[in-house]
C-alpha cells in the first residue's frame, strides 16, 4: 500500500501511523482521511500488529478538517453532504474507537476540531508539553460541536460544556489534570514515550487485550456512548442545513477561517 498523506512505521508489533501533511498542519482532506482509514483497516487485519499509534508530523498533530475543501462538499445536496460526513467523519472515527487493538494518540501542538475528534476516539492520549486541544466550532463555524460528541465520556459533562460553549483551548497539563490525557512528556521525548507505551501494550496477550478493549468500550456503550454519538451526528448534520451555516459557506468560509486562526 502506498500513501501520499500518511506514513507508516513499524517497530516490532507496533504500527505508528503518521499524518504527513505538516505544511498544512495535518489538515484532514478527503484524501488524507481515506488513506488513514485504509491504514487502520490494514492494521486491524494484520496479525503481527498488536498496538497502533496515531501521530502527526511537524509542529502540530492536526488543525482539523481541511476547510479549503468544505465548500466542495456543502455545495452539493443535503443527501450527498450527509453521506460524506457519515462516511469520512463518523464511520472512520468509530473505526478507530472499534479497532480491535489499542490505539494511542501521540499529540503535540494543535489538536483542534477534527484534529481533536480523531485524538479523542483513541484509547489513550499521550501529549507533549506544548499540546493543546480545542473544539471551537460553535464559535467559528456555526456548528453544534464536531461530528463525534465523545467529549462527555472523556472529560466529564460539566467540563465538556465549558470546553464547547467557550470554544477554549485546553493545554496538555490541564487535560492531564482532568483525566482526558494519560501522560504529558517533554516535546522532544514524545515519539519515544508513545512508542514505549505501545510496546508495553504489545507485550500483553493480544486476544485478552482485544477482549479487554471490547469490554471497556461496552461499559461506555452501556452509558449510552454509541446512541448518543449517533444522535449527535444527526443533530450536527441538521445544523449544516441552517441559514447561519449556509451564510458561512456563501462567504467562502472567510469569516470561519479568520476565527479559526485565533484557535488553531
Ligand atoms: Zn459537519
XYZ file of C-alpha atoms and ligand atoms in Angstrom:
265
model
C 0.000 0.000 0.000
C 1.444 3.383 -0.935
C 0.335 6.588 0.724
C 0.740 10.259 -0.067
C -0.649 11.961 3.034
C 0.252 9.496 5.757
C 3.323 7.456 6.590
C 3.611 4.001 8.157
C 6.295 2.995 10.663
C 6.577 -0.497 12.144
C 8.565 -1.340 15.280
C 8.062 -4.941 16.364
C 4.339 -5.475 16.971
C 3.590 -1.726 16.998
C 2.486 0.255 13.973
C 2.723 4.023 14.039
C 0.573 5.866 11.504
C 1.844 9.396 10.899
C -0.356 12.113 9.459
C 2.119 13.522 6.976
C 0.908 16.874 5.755
C 2.889 19.145 8.072
C 2.808 22.151 5.714
C -0.995 22.174 6.222
C -0.786 21.401 9.954
C -2.011 17.919 9.033
C -5.380 19.293 7.925
C -7.672 16.373 7.113
C -8.572 16.384 3.445
C -10.817 13.724 1.939
C -7.726 12.045 0.504
C -5.893 12.019 3.840
C -8.911 10.599 5.675
C -9.301 7.850 3.074
C -5.647 6.872 3.434
C -5.941 6.987 7.223
C -8.953 4.689 7.191
C -7.255 2.277 4.793
C -4.253 2.201 7.141
C -6.410 1.488 10.205
C -8.250 -1.326 8.416
C -4.908 -2.833 7.373
C -3.501 -2.537 10.920
C -6.574 -4.201 12.359
C -6.280 -7.127 9.964
C -2.521 -7.600 10.320
C -1.950 -10.418 12.831
C 1.588 -9.127 13.527
C 0.303 -5.785 14.853
C -0.831 -5.564 18.488
C -0.990 -1.812 19.121
C -1.274 1.299 16.946
C -0.068 4.863 17.445
C -1.689 7.775 15.625
C 0.817 10.619 15.301
C 1.349 13.798 13.286
C 4.495 15.009 11.538
C 5.594 18.585 12.162
C 4.723 21.062 14.893
C 1.029 20.137 15.128
C -0.938 16.920 15.492
C -3.818 18.205 13.336
C -5.593 21.527 12.885
C -8.806 19.737 11.875
C -10.727 19.189 8.682
C -9.338 20.792 5.559
C -11.612 23.834 5.365
C -10.387 24.600 1.836
C -12.421 21.559 0.778
C -15.543 22.388 2.782
C -17.360 24.393 0.085
C -16.930 21.439 -2.285
C -18.933 19.144 -0.002
C -21.626 21.532 1.106
C -22.286 22.912 -2.384
C -23.997 19.633 -3.301
C -27.243 18.223 -1.992
C -28.005 17.693 1.689
C -28.105 13.977 0.906
C -24.570 13.968 -0.518
C -23.286 16.104 2.340
C -24.839 13.728 4.899
C -23.315 10.705 3.156
C -19.912 12.385 3.063
C -19.810 13.247 6.764
C -21.358 9.913 7.761
C -18.568 8.070 5.989
C -15.472 10.235 6.388
C -16.170 11.658 9.833
C -18.340 9.325 11.912
C -17.682 5.932 10.308
C -13.918 6.495 10.097
C -13.749 7.792 13.683
C -15.744 4.860 15.015
C -13.339 2.572 13.138
C -10.593 3.861 15.446
C -12.841 3.545 18.524
C -13.822 -0.016 17.491
C -10.368 -1.126 16.324
C -9.673 -4.473 17.963
C -6.246 -3.245 19.036
C -5.487 -0.375 21.425
C -4.758 2.931 19.705
C -2.639 5.671 21.288
C -2.902 9.276 20.101
C 0.523 10.960 20.180
C -0.268 14.678 20.300
C 1.924 17.780 20.002
C 0.864 21.331 19.160
C -2.697 21.739 17.937
C -5.377 19.055 18.175
C -8.246 21.276 17.109
C -11.823 20.472 15.976
C -11.489 17.467 13.600
C -7.944 17.049 14.962
C -9.292 16.767 18.496
C -12.030 14.451 17.210
C -9.639 11.774 15.911
C -7.406 12.027 19.007
C -10.348 11.730 21.379
C -11.603 8.441 19.880
C -8.232 6.799 20.526
C -7.939 4.612 23.633
C -5.130 6.619 25.205
C -3.653 10.067 24.650
C -0.033 10.915 25.330
C 0.652 14.616 24.953
C 3.715 16.809 24.553
C 4.006 19.767 26.931
C 3.106 22.095 24.050
C -0.059 20.190 23.053
C -3.438 21.871 23.213
C -6.970 20.752 22.494
C -9.991 22.713 21.268
C -13.370 22.191 19.634
C -14.392 25.769 18.868
C -16.835 25.188 16.008
C -19.929 26.582 17.744
C -17.952 29.844 17.869
C -16.218 29.654 14.490
C -18.408 27.533 12.183
C -21.975 27.977 13.466
C -21.908 24.227 14.109
C -23.047 22.225 17.144
C -19.628 20.790 18.025
C -17.716 18.475 15.686
C -19.347 15.349 14.307
C -18.405 12.940 17.134
C -19.543 14.118 20.546
C -17.225 11.933 22.607
C -16.372 14.816 24.929
C -18.674 13.975 27.881
C -17.141 10.490 28.059
C -13.522 11.615 28.169
C -13.722 14.911 30.106
C -16.987 14.787 32.064
C -20.205 16.607 31.244
C -19.539 19.839 33.141
C -16.105 20.318 31.644
C -17.335 19.315 28.165
C -19.927 22.105 28.327
C -17.289 24.670 29.251
C -14.867 23.398 26.600
C -17.535 23.529 23.875
C -19.563 26.620 24.827
C -16.458 28.773 25.193
C -14.521 27.095 22.371
C -11.495 27.469 24.604
C -8.066 25.915 24.272
C -7.125 23.317 26.860
C -3.401 22.854 27.441
C -1.732 19.488 27.996
C -1.329 19.915 31.770
C -4.973 20.850 32.233
C -6.061 17.936 30.012
C -3.954 15.643 32.194
C -5.380 17.108 35.410
C -8.961 16.352 34.370
C -8.059 12.834 33.190
C -8.557 13.358 29.464
C -4.868 12.817 28.717
C -2.951 9.874 30.132
C 0.557 11.334 30.210
C 2.360 14.590 29.472
C 6.003 14.373 28.404
C 8.660 16.793 27.127
C 8.002 17.545 23.459
C 11.327 16.084 22.329
C 10.570 12.810 24.156
C 7.018 12.405 22.805
C 7.658 9.932 19.974
C 9.861 7.672 22.131
C 7.474 7.727 25.096
C 4.483 6.917 22.889
C 6.418 4.028 21.369
C 7.413 2.744 24.842
C 3.771 2.814 25.938
C 2.664 0.953 22.803
C 5.459 -1.622 23.190
C 4.311 -2.280 26.761
C 0.732 -2.856 25.497
C 2.042 -5.182 22.799
C 3.564 -7.439 25.481
C 0.104 -8.402 26.769
C -1.815 -11.332 25.310
C -3.234 -9.904 22.078
C -6.508 -11.786 22.337
C -7.009 -10.842 26.001
C -6.196 -7.220 25.078
C -8.818 -7.358 22.346
C -11.418 -8.687 24.801
C -10.433 -6.085 27.380
C -10.884 -3.225 24.909
C -14.252 -4.627 23.871
C -15.410 -4.818 27.497
C -14.206 -1.310 28.320
C -15.936 0.112 25.254
C -19.090 -1.802 26.104
C -19.068 -0.131 29.513
C -19.191 3.203 27.635
C -21.953 1.832 25.389
C -23.960 0.889 28.478
C -23.708 4.551 29.445
C -25.123 5.390 26.034
C -21.949 6.217 24.109
C -22.904 4.826 20.703
C -26.509 6.013 20.712
C -25.517 9.445 21.975
C -22.809 9.775 19.318
C -25.185 8.716 16.523
C -27.919 11.038 17.776
C -25.488 13.950 17.946
C -24.349 13.261 14.402
C -27.896 13.709 13.103
C -28.259 16.897 15.148
C -24.903 18.135 13.846
C -25.991 17.478 10.250
C -29.257 19.328 10.820
C -27.086 22.269 11.867
C -25.427 22.192 8.439
C -28.787 22.999 6.809
C -29.287 26.241 8.741
C -29.103 29.778 7.385
C -26.246 30.542 9.780
C -24.075 27.745 8.431
C -25.020 28.335 4.782
C -24.084 32.009 5.193
C -20.577 30.956 6.259
C -20.218 28.844 3.135
C -21.605 31.594 0.896
C -18.965 33.892 2.368
C -16.321 31.423 1.108
C -15.556 30.423 4.721
C -13.550 33.654 5.128
C -15.129 34.546 8.475
C -14.787 30.982 9.713
C -11.165 30.713 8.599
C -10.241 34.017 10.246
C -11.911 32.977 13.516
C -10.321 29.544 13.290
C -6.830 31.055 13.059
C -7.261 32.511 16.534
C -7.612 28.954 17.874
C -5.517 26.786 15.563
Zn -20.074 18.541 9.839
